[in-house]
Coordinates of N, CA and C in Angstrom, one line a residue:
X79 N -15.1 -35.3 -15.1 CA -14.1 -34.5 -15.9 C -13.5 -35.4 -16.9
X80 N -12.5 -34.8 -18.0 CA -11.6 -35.9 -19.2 C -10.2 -35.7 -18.7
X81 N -9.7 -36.7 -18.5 CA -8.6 -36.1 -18.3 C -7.8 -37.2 -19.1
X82 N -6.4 -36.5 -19.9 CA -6.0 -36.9 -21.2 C -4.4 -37.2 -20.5
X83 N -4.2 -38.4 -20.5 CA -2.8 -38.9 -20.7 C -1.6 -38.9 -21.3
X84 N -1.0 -38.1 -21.5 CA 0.3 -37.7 -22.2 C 1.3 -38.3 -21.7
X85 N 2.2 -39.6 -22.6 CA 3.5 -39.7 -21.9 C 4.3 -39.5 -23.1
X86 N 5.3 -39.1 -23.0 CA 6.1 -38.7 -24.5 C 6.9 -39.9 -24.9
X87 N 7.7 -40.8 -24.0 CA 8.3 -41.8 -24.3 C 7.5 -43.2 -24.6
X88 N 7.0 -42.8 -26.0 CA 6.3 -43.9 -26.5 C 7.1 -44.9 -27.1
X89 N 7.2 -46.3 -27.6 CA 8.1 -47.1 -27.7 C 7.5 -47.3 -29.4
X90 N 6.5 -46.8 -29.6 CA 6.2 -47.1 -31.0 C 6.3 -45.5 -32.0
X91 N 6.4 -44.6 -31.0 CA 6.2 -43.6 -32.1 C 6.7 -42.5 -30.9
X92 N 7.7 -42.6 -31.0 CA 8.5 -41.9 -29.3 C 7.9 -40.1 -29.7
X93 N 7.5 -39.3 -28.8 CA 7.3 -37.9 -29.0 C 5.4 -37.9 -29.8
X94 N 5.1 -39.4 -29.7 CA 3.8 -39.0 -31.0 C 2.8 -37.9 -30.0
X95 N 3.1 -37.6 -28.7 CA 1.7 -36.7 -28.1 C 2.1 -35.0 -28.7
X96 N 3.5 -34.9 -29.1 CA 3.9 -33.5 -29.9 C 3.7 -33.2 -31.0
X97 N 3.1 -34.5 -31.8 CA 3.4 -34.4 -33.2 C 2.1 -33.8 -33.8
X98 N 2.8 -32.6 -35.0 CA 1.9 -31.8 -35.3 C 0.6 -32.3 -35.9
X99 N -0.7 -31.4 -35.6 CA -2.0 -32.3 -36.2 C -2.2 -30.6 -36.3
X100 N -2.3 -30.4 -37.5 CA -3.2 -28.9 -37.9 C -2.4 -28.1 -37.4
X101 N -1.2 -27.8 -37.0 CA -0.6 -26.8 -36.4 C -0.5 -26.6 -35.0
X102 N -1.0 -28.0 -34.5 CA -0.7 -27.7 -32.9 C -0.5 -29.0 -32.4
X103 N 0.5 -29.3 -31.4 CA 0.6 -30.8 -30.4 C -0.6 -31.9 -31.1
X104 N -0.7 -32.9 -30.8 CA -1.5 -33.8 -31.1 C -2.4 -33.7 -30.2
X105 N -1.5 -33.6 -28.6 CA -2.4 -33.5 -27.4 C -3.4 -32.8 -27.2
X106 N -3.1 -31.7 -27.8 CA -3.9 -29.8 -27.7 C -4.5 -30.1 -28.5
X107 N -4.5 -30.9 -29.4 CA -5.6 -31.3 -30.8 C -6.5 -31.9 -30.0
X108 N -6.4 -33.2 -29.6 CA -7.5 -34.1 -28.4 C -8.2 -33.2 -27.4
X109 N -7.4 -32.1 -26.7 CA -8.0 -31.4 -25.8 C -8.8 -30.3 -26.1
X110 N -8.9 -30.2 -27.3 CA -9.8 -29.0 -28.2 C -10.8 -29.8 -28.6
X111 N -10.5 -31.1 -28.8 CA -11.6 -32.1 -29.5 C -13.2 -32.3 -28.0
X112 N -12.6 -31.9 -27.1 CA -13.7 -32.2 -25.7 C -14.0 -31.5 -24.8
X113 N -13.2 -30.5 -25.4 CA -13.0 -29.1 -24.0 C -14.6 -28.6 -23.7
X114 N -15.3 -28.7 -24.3 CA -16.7 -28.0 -24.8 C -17.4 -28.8 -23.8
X115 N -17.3 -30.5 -23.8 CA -18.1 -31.3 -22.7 C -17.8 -31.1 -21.4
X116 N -17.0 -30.9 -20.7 CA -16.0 -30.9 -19.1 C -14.9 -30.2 -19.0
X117 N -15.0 -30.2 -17.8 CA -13.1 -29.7 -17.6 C -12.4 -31.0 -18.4
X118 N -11.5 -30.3 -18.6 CA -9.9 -31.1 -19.1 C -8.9 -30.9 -18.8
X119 N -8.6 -31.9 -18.2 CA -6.8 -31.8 -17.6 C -5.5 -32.7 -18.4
X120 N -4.8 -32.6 -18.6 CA -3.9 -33.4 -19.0 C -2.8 -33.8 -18.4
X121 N -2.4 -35.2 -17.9 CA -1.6 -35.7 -17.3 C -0.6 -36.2 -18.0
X122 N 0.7 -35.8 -16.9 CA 2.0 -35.8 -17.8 C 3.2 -36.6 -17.0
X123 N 3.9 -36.8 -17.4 CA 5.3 -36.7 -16.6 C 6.8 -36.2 -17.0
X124 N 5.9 -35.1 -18.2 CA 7.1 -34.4 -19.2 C 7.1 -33.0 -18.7
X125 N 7.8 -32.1 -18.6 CA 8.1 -30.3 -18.2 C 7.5 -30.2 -19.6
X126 N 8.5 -30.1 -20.8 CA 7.6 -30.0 -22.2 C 6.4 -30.0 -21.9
X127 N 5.5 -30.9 -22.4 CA 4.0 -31.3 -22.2 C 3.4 -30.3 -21.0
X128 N 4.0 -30.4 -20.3 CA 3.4 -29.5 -19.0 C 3.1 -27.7 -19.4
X129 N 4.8 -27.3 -19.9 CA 4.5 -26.2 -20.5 C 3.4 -25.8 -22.0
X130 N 3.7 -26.6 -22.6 CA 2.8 -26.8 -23.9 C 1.1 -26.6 -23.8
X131 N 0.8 -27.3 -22.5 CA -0.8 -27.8 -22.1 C -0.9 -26.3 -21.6
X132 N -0.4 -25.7 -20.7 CA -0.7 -24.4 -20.1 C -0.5 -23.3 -20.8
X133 N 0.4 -23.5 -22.3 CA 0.8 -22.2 -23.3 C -0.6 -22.4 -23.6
X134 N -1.5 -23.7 -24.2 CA -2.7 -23.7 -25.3 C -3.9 -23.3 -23.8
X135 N -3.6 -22.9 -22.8 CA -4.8 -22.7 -22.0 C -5.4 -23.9 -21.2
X136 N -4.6 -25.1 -21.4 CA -5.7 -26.2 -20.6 C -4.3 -26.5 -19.1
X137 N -5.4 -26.7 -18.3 CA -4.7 -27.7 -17.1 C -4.1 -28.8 -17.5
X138 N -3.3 -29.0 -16.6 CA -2.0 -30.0 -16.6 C -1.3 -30.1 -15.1
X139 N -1.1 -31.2 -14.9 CA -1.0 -32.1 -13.9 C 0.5 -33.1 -14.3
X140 N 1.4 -33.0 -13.1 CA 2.7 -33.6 -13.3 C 2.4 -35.0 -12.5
X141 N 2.9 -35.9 -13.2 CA 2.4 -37.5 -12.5 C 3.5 -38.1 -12.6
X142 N 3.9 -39.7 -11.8 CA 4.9 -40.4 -11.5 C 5.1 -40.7 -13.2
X143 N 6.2 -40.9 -13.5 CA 7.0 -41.2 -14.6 C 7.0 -42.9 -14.9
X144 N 7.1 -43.8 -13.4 CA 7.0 -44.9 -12.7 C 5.6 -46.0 -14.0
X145 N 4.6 -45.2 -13.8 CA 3.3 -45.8 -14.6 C 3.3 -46.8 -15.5
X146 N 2.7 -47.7 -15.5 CA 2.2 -48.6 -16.4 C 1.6 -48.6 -17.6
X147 N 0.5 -47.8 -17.0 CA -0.9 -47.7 -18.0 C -1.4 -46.1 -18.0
X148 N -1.9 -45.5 -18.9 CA -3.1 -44.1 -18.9 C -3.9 -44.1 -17.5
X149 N -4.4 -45.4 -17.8 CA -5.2 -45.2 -16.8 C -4.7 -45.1 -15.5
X150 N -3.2 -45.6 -14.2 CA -2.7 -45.3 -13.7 C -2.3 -43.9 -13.4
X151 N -2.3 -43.2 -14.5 CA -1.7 -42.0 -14.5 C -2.9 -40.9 -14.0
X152 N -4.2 -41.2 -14.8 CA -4.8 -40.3 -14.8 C -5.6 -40.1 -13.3
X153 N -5.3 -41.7 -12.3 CA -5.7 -41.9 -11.4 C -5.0 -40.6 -10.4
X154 N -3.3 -40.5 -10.4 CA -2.8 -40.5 -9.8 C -3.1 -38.7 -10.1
X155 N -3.6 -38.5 -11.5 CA -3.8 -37.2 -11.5 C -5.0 -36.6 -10.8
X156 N -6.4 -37.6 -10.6 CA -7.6 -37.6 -10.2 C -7.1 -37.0 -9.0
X157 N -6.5 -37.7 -7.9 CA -6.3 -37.4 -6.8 C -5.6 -36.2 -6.4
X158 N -4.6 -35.6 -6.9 CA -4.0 -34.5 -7.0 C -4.7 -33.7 -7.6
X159 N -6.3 -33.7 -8.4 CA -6.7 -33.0 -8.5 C -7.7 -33.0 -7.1
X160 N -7.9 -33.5 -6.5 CA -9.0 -33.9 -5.7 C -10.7 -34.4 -6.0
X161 N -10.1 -35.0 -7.1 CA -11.8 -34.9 -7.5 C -12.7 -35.9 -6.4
X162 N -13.8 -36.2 -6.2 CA -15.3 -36.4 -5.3 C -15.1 -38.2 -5.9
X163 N -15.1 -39.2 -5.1 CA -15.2 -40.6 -5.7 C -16.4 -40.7 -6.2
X164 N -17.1 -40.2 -6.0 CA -18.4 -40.4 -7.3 C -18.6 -39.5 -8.4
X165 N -17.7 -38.9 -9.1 CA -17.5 -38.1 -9.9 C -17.2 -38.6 -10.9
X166 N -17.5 -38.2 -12.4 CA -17.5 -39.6 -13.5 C -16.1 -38.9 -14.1
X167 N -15.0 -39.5 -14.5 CA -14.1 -39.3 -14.8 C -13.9 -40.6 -16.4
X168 N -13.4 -39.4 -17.2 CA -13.4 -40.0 -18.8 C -11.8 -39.9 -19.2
X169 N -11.0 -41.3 -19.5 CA -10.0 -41.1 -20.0 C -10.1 -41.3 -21.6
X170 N -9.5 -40.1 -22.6 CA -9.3 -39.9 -23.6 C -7.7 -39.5 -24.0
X171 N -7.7 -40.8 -24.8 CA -6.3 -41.1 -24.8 C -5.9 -39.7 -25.8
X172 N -4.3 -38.9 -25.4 CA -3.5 -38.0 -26.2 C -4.0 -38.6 -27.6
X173 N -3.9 -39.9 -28.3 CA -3.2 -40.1 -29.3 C -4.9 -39.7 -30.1
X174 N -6.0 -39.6 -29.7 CA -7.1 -39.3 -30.4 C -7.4 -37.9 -30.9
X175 N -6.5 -37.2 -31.6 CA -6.7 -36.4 -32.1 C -8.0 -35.6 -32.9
X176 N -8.6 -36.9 -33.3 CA -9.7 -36.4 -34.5 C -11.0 -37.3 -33.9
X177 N -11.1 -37.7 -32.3 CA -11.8 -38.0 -31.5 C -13.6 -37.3 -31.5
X178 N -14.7 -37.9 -32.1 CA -16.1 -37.1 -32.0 C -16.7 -36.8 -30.7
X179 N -16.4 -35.3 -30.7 CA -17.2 -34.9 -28.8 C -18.6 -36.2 -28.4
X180 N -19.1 -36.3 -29.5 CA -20.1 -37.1 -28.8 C -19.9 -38.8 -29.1
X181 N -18.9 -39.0 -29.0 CA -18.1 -40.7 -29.0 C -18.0 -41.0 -27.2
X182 N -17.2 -39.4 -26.8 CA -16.6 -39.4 -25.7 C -18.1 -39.0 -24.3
X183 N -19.0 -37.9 -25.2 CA -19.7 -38.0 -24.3 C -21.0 -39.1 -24.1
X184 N -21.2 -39.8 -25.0 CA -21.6 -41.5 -25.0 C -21.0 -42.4 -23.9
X185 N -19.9 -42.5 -23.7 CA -18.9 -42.9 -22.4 C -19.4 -42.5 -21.4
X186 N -19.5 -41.1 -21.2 CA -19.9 -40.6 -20.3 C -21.4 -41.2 -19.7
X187 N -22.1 -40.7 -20.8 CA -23.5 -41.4 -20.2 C -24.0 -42.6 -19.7
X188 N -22.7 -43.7 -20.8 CA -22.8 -45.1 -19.7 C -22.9 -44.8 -18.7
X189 N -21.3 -44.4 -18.5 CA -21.6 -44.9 -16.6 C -22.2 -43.9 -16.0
X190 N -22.7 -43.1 -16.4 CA -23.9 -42.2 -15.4 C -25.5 -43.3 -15.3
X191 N -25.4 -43.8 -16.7 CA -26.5 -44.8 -16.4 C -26.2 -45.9 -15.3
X192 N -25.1 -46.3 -15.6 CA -24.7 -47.6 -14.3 C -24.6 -47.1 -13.0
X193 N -24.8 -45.6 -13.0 CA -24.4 -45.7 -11.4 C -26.0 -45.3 -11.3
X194 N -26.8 -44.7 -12.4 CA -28.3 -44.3 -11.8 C -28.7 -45.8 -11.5
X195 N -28.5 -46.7 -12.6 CA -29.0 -48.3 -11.8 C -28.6 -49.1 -11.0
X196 N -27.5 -48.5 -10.5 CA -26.2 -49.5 -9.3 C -26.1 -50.9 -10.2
X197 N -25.7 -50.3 -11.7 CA -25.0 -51.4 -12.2 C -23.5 -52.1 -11.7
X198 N -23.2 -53.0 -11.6 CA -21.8 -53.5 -11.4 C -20.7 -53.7 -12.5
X199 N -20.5 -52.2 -12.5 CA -19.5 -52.2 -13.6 C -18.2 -51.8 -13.2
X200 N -17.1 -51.7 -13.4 CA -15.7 -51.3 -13.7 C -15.9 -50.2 -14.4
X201 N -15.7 -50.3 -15.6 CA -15.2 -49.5 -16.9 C -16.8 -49.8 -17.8
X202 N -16.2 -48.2 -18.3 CA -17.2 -48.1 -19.8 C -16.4 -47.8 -20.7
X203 N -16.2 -48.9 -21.9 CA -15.8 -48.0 -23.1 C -16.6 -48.4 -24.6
X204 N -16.2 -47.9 -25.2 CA -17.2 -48.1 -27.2 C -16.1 -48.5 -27.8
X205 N -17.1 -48.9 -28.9 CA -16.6 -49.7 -30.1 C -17.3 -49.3 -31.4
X206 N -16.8 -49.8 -33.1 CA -17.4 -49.3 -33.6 C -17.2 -50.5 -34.6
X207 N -17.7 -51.1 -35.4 CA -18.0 -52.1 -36.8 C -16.4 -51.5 -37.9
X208 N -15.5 -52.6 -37.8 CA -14.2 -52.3 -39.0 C -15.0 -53.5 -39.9
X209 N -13.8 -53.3 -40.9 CA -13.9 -54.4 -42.1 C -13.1 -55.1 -41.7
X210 N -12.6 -56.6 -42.2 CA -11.9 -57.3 -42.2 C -10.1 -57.2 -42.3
X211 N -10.3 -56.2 -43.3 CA -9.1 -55.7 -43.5 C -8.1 -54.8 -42.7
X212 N -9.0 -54.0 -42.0 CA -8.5 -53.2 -40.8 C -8.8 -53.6 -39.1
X213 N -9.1 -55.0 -39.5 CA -8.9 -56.1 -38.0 C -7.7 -56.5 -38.2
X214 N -6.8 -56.9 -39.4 CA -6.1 -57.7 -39.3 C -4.9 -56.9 -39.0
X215 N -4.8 -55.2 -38.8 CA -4.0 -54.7 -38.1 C -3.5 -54.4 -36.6
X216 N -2.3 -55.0 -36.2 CA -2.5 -55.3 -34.4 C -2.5 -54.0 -33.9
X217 N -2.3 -52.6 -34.9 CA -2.3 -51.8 -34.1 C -3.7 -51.1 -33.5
X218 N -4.1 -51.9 -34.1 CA -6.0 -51.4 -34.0 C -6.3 -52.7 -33.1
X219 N -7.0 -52.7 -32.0 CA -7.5 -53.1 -30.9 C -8.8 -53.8 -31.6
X220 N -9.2 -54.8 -31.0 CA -10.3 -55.4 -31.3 C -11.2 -55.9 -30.3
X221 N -12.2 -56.5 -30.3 CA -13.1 -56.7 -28.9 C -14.3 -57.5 -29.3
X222 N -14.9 -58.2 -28.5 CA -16.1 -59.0 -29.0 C -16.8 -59.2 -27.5
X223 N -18.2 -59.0 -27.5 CA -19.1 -58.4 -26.3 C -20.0 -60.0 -26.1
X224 N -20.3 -60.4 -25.1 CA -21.4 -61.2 -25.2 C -22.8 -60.4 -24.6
X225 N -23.6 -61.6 -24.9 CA -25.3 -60.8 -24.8 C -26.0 -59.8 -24.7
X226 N -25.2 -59.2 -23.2 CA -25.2 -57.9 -22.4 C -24.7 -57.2 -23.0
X227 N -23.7 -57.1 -23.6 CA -23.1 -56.0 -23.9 C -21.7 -55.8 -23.3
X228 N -21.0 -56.5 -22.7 CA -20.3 -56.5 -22.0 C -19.1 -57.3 -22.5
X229 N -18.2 -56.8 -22.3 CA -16.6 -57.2 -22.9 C -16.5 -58.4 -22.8
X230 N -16.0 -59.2 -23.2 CA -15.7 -60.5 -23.1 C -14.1 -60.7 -23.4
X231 N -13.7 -59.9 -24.7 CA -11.9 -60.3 -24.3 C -11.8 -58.9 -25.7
X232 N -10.4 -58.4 -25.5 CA -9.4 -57.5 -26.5 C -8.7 -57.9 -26.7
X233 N -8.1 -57.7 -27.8 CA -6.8 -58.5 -28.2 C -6.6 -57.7 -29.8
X234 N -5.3 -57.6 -30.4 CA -4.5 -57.3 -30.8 C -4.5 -58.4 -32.2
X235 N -5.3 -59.0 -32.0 CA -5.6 -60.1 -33.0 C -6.2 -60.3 -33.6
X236 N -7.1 -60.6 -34.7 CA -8.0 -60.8 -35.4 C -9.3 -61.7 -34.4
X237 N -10.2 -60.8 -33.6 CA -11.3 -61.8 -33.2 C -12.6 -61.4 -33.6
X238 N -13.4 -62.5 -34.1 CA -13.0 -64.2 -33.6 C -12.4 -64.6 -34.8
X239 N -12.0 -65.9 -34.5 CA -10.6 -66.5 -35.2 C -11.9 -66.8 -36.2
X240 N -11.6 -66.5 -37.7 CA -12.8 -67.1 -38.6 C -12.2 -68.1 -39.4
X241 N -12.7 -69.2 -39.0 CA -12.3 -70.7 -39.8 C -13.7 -70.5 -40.5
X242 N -14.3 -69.7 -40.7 CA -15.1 -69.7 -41.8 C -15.6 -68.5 -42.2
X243 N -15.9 -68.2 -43.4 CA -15.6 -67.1 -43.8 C -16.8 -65.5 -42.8
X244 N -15.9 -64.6 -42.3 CA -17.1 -64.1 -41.1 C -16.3 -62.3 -41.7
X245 N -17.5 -61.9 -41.3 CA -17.0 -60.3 -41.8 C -16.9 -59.2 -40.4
X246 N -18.0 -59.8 -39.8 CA -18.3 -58.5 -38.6 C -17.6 -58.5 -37.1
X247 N -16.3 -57.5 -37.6 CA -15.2 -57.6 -36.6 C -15.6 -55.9 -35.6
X248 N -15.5 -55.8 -34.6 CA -15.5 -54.5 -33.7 C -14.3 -53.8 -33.3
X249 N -14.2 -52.9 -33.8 CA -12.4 -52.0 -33.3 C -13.2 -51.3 -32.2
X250 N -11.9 -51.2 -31.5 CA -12.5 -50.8 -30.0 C -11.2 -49.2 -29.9
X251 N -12.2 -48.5 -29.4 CA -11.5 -47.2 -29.3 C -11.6 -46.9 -28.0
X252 N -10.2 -46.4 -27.9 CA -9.6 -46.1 -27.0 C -10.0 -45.4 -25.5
X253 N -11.5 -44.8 -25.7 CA -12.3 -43.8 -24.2 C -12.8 -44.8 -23.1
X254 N -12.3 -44.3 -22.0 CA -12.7 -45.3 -20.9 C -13.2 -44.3 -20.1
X255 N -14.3 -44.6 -18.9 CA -14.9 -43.9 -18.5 C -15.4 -45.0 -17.0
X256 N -15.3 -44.0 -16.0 CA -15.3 -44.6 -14.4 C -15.6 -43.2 -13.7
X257 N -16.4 -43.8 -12.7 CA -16.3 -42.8 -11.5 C -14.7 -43.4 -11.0
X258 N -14.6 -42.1 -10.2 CA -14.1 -42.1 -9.5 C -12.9 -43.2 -8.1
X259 N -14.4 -43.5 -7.5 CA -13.9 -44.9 -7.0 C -13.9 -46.1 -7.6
X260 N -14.6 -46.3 -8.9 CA -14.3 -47.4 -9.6 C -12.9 -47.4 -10.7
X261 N -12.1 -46.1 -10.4 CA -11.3 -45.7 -11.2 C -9.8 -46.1 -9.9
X262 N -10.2 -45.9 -8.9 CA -9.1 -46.4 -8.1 C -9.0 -48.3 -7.9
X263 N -10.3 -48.8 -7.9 CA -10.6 -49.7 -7.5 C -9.3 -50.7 -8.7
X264 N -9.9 -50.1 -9.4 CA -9.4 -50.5 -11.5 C -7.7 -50.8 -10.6
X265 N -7.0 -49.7 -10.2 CA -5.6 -49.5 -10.3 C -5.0 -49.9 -9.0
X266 N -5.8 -50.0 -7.7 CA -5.8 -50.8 -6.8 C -5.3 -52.6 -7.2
X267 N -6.1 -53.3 -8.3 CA -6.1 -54.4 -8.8 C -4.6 -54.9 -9.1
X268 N -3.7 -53.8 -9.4 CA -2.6 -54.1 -10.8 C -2.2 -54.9 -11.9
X269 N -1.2 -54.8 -12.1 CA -0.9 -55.4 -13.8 C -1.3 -57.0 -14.1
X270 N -1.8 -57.6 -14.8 CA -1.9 -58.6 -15.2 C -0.9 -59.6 -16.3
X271 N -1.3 -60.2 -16.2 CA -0.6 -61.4 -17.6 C -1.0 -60.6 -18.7
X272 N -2.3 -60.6 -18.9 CA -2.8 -60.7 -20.3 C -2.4 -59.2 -20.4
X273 N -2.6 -58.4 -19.7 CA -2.6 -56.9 -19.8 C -1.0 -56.6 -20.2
X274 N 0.1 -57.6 -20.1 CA 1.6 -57.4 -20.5 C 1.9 -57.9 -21.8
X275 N 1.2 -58.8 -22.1 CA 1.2 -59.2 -23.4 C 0.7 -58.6 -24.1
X276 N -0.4 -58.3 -24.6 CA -1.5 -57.9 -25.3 C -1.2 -56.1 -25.8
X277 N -0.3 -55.8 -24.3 CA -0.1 -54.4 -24.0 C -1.4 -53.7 -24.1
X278 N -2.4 -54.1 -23.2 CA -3.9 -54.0 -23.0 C -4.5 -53.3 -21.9
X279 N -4.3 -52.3 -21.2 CA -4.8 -52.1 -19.9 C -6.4 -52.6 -19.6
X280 N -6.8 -52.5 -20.7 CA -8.3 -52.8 -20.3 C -8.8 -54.2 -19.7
X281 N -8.1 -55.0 -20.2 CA -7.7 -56.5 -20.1 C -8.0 -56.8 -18.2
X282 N -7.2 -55.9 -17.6 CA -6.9 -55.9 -16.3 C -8.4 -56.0 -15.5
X283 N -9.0 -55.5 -16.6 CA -10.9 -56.0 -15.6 C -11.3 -56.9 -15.8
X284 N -11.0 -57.7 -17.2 CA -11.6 -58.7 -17.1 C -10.9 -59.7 -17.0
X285 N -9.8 -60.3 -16.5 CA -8.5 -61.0 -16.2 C -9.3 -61.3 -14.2
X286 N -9.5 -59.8 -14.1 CA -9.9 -59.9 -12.6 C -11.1 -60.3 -12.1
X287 N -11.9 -60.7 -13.2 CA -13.6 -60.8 -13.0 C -14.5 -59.6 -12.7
X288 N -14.2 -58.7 -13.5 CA -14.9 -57.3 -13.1 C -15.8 -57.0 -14.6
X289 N -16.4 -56.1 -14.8 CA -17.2 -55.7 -16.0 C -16.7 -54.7 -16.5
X290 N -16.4 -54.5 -18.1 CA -16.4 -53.9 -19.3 C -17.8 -53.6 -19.4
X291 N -18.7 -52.5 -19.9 CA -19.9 -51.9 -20.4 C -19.5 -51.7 -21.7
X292 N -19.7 -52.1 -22.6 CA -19.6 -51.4 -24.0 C -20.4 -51.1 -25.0
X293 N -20.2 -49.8 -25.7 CA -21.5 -48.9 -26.5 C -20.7 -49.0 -27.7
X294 N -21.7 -49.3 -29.0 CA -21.5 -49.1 -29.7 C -21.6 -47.4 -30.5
X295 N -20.7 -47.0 -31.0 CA -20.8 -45.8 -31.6 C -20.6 -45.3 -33.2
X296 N -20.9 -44.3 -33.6 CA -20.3 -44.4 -34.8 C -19.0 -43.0 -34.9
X297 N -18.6 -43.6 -35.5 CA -17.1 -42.8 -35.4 C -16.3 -43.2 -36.5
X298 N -15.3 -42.1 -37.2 CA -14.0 -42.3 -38.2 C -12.9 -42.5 -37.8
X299 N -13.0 -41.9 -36.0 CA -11.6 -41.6 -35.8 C -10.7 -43.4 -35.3
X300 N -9.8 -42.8 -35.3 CA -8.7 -44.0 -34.7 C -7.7 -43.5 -33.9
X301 N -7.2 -44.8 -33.3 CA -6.0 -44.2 -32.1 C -4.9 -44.3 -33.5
X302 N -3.8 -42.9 -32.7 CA -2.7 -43.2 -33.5 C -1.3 -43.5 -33.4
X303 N -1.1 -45.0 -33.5 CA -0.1 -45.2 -33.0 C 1.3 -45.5 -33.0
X304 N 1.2 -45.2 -35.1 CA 2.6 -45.4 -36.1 C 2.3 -44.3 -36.7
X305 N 3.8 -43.8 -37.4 CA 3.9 -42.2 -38.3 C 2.9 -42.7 -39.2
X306 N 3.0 -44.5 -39.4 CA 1.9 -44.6 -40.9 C 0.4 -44.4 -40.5
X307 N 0.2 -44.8 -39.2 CA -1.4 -44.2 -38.9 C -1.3 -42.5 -38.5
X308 N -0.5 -41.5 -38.4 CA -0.4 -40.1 -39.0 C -0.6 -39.8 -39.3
X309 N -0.1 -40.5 -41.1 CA -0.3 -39.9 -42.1 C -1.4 -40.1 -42.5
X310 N -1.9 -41.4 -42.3 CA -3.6 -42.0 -42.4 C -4.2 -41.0 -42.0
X311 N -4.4 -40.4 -41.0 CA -5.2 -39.8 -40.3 C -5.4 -38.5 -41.3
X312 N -3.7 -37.6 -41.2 CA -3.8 -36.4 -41.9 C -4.4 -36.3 -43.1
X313 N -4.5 -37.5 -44.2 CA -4.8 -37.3 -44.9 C -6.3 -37.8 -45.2
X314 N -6.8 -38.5 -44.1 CA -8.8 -38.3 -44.1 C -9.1 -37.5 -43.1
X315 N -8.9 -36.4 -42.3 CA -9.0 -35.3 -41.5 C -8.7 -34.5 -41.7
X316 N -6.9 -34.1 -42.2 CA -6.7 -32.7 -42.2 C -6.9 -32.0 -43.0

């Protein structure tokens, strides 16, 4: 199933899971963006949000306020929903609005592949080819894979550091994707260093020695996480 994390007390753009995208929550925008692949639930710790998700027709789930990370939350939602530990569970962050159904169902298929091969993975998530220009923004996530395919580090930084002149940077978007028990296993681990700095949850797998799977995809969209990436948005989307 997707299930979409909503916390309203954002520190960079406080209320951004309400903020209008085409005439409805941002949230209810994301959850129209995937409804067609799976169930969708949306996890909260707001009454607002709670009533909002159930006015536009989707499930919603009240979670500890306490959380760290999305991914935390949506755990805590997993279980309260009851879902099956082998059950492939896809977090798609609120703030993806203008998110491509088939970005998210790509995620999915990883780890359906990793578990048809008893791959040893954690987490699946994608990435997509930026320019130069749109790496050197911290609000855009970055990532660089070795051989496999497989995460090697995120960061908030321009990587890799180019002491010489290098163009091909990876923005990493925001869809993570786990069964089940590798979704508890993830939150079992807790918070790290790097994952407090960086303000990274993903970080927390590979901090711990566990595997990132990552797919390349093609995609426009972006996480949104300043009124100025908003307006960005509204104005190549809406």
């Amino acid at each position: 199933m997707i299930i979409i994390p909503a916390r309203v007390a954002s520190s960079r753009f406080p209320s951004k899971v309400l903020a209008d995208i085409c005439g409805v929550p941002m949230m209810i925008a994301t959850a129209r963006r995937v409804e067609k692949i799976d169930r969708v639930a949306i996890a909260t710790d707001d009454e607002e949000v709670m009533e909002i998700a159930r006015k536009f027709g989707f499930e919603a789930v009240m979670t500890s306020s306490s959380h760290k990370s999305g991914t935390d939350r949506i755990n805590e939602a997993a279980q309260i929903l009851g879902v099956d530990e082998n059950e492939i569970i896809v977090n798609v962050q609120a703030d993806e609005p203008f998110i491509e159904p088939e970005v998210v169902q790509a995620v999915h298929d990883r780890v359906r592949r990793a578990v048809d091969l008893n791959e040893d993975i954690m987490m699946a998530s994608c990435y997509k080819p930026i320019d130069p220009a749109f790496a050197d923004d911290p609000n855009h996530v970055k990532v660089i894979m070795d051989v496999n395919g497989y995460a090697i580090y995120f960061s908030r930084s321009k990587i890799p550091y180019d002491r010489e002149e290098h163009h091909d940077y990876f923005g990493h978007l925001g869809i993570y994707g786990f069964t089940k028990k590798s979704l508890d296993a993830f939150c079992k681990l807790g918070s790290c260093m790097l994952e407090d700095i960086e303000k990274l949850e993903q970080l927390r797998v590979i901090y711990y020695g566990h595997k990132v799977a990552m797919i390349e995809v093609n995609s426009k969209s972006f996480g949104i996480d300043t009124k100025e990436d908003l307006q960005k948005a509204l104005e190549m989307f809406g």
